[in-house]
PDB file of C-alpha atoms in Angstrom:
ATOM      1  CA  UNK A   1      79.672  55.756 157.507  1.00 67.00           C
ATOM      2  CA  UNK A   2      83.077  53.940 157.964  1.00 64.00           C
ATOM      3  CA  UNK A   3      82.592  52.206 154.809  1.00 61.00           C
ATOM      4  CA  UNK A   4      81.578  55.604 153.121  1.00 61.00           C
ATOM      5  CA  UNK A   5      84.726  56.824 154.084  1.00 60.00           C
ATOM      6  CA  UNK A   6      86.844  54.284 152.341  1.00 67.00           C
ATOM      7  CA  UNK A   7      85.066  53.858 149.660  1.00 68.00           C
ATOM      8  CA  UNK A   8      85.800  57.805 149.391  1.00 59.00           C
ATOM      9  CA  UNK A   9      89.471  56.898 150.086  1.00 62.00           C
ATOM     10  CA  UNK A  10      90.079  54.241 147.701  1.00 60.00           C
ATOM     11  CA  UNK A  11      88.267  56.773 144.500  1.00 61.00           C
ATOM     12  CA  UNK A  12      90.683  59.304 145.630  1.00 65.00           C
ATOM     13  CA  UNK A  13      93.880  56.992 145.628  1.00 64.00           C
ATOM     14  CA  UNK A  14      92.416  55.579 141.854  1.00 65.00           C
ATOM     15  CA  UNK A  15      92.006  59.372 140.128  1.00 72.00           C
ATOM     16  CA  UNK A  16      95.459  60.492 141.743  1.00 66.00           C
ATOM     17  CA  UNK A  17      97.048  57.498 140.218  1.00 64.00           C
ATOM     18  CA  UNK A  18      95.412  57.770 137.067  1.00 67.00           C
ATOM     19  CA  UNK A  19      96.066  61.295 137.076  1.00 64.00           C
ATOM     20  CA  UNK A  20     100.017  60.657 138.062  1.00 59.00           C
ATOM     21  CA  UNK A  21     100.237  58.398 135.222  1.00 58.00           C
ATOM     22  CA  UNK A  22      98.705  60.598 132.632  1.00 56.00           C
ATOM     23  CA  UNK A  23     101.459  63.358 133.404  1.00 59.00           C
ATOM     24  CA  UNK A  24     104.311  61.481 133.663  1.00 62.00           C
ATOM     25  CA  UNK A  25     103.195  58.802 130.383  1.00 66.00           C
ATOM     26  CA  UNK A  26     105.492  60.968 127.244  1.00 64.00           C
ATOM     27  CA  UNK A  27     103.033  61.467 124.335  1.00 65.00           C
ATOM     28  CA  UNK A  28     103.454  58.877 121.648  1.00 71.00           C
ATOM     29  CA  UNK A  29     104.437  61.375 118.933  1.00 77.00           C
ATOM     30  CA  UNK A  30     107.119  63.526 121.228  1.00 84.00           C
ATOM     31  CA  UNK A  31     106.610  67.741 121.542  1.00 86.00           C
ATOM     32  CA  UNK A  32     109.656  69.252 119.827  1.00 88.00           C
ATOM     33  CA  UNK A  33     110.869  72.793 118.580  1.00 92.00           C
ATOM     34  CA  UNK A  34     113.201  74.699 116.234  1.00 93.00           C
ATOM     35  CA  UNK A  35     114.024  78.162 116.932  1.00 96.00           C
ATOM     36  CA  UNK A  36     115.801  80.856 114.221  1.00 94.00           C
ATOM     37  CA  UNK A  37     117.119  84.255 115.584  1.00 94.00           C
ATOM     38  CA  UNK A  38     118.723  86.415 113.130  1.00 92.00           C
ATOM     39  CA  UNK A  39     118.996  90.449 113.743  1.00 91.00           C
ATOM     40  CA  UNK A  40     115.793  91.800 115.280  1.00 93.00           C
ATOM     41  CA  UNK A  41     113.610  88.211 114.237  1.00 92.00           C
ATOM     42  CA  UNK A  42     112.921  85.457 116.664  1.00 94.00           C
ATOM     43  CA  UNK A  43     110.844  82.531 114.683  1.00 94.00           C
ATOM     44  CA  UNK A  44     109.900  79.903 116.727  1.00 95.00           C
ATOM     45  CA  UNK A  45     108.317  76.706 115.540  1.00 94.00           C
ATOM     46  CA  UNK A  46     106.566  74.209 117.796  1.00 93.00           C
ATOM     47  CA  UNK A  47     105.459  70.775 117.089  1.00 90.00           C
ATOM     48  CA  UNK A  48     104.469  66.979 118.026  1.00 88.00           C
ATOM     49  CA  UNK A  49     107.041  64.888 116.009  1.00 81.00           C
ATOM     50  CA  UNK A  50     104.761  61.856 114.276  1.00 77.00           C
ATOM     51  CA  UNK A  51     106.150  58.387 113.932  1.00 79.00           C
ATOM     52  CA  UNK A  52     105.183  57.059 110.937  1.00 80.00           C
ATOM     53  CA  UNK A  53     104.884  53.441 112.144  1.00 83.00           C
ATOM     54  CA  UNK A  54     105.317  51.787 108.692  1.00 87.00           C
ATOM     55  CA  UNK A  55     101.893  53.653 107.372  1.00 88.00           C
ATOM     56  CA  UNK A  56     101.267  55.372 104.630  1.00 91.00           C
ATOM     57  CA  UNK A  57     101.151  59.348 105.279  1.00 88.00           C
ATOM     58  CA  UNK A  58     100.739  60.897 102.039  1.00 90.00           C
ATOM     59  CA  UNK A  59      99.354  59.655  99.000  1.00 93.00           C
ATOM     60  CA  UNK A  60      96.067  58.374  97.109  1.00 92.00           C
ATOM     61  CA  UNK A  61      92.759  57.943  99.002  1.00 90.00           C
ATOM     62  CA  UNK A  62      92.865  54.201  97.140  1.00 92.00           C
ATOM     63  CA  UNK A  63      96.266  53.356  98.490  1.00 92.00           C
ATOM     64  CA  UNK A  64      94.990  53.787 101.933  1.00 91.00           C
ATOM     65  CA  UNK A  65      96.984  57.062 102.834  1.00 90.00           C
ATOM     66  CA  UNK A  66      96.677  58.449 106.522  1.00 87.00           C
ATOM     67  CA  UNK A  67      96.388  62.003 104.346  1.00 89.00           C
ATOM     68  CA  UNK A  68      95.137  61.764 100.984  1.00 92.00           C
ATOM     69  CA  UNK A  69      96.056  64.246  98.854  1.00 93.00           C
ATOM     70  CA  UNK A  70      94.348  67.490  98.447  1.00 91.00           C
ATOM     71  CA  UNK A  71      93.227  67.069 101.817  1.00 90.00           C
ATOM     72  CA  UNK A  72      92.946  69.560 104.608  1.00 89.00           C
ATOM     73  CA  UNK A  73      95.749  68.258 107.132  1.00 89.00           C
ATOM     74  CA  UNK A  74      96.370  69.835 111.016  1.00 88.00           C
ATOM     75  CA  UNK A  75     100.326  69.707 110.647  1.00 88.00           C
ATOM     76  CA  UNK A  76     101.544  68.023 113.613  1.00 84.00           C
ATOM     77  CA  UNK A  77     100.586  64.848 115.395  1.00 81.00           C
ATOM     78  CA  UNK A  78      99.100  65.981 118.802  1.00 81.00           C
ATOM     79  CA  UNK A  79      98.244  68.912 118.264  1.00 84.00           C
ATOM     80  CA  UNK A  80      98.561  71.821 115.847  1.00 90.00           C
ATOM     81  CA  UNK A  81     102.023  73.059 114.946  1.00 92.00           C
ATOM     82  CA  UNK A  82     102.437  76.487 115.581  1.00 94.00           C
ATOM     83  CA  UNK A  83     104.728  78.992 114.410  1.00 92.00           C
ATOM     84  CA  UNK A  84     105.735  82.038 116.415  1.00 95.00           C
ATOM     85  CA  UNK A  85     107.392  85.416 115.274  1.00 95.00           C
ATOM     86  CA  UNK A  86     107.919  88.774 117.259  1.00 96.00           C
ATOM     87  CA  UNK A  87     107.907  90.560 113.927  1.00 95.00           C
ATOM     88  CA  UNK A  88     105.978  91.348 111.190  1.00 94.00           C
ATOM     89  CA  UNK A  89     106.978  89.171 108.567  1.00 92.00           C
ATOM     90  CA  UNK A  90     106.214  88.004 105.308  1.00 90.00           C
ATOM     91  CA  UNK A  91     105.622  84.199 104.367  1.00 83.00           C
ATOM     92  CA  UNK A  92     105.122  82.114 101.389  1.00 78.00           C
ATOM     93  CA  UNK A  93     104.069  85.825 100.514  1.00 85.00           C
ATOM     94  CA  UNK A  94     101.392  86.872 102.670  1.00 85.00           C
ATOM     95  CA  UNK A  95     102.439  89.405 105.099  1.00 91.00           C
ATOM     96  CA  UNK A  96     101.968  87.940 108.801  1.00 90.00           C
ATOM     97  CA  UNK A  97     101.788  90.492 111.998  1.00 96.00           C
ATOM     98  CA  UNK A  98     103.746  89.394 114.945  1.00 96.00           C
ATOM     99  CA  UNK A  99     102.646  86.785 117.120  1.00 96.00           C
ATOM    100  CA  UNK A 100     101.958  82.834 116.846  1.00 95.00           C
ATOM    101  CA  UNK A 101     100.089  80.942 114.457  1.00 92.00           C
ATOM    102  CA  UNK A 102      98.570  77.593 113.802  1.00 92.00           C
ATOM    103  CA  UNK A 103      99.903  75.781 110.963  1.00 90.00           C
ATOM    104  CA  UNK A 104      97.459  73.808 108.040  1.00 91.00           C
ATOM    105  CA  UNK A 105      97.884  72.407 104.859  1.00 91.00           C
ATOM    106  CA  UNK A 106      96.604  71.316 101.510  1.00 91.00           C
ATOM    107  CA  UNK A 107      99.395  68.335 100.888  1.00 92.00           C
ATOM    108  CA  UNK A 108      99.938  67.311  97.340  1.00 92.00           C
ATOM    109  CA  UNK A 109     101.809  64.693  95.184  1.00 91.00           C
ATOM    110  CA  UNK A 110     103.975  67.943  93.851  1.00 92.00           C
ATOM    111  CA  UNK A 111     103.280  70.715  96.039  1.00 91.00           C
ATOM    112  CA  UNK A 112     101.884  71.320 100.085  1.00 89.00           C
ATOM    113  CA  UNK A 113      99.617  74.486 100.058  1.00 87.00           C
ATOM    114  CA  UNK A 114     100.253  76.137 103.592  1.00 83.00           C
ATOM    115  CA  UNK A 115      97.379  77.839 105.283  1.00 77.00           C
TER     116      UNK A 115
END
């Protein structure tokens, strides 16, 4: 039973530490924001700032790019960036209702497609 005990002890010390260090480690690709107030608009964007690390983002599928072109792309590194407004508002023209949204898109040699 002693040995039960400790053994119960010891598990509990290893998941708090584990634990301690997963909260306090920073993400590798930092979470950032921009905000825009202007009149009765608040627009808030939130997002994981990537490092590019010497890769190859954007670009041909042959070239070894992280996101080949034409290709459906979460923006943001560690998760999705998201845009918040507390107005209706219209963008890349498409009307939006207030409230947040996750940001997507369709990157190109010429042009990004935002969904």
């Amino acid at each position: 039973m002693k040995y039960l005990k400790i053994i119960a002890l010891v598990v509990l010390v290893v998941i708090g530490s584990m634990a301690l260090y997963v909260s306090v480690t920073p993400p590798k690709s930092p979470l950032d924001s921009v905000v825009y107030n202007s009149g009765p608009y608040n627009l808030e964007v939130v997002y994981s700032r990537p490092y590019k690390k010497d890769r190859l983002i954007f670009g041909s599928e042959e070239d070894g790019a992280l996101v080949p072109y034409s290709n459906y792309w979460r923006l943001g590194a560690n998760a999705p960036t998201v845009l918040k407004v507390n107005q209706n508002i219209t963008f890349a023209g498409k009307d939006l209702n207030a409230g947040q949204y996750a940001m997507y898109a369709f990157p190109n040699a010429e042009f990004w497609e935002i969904r």
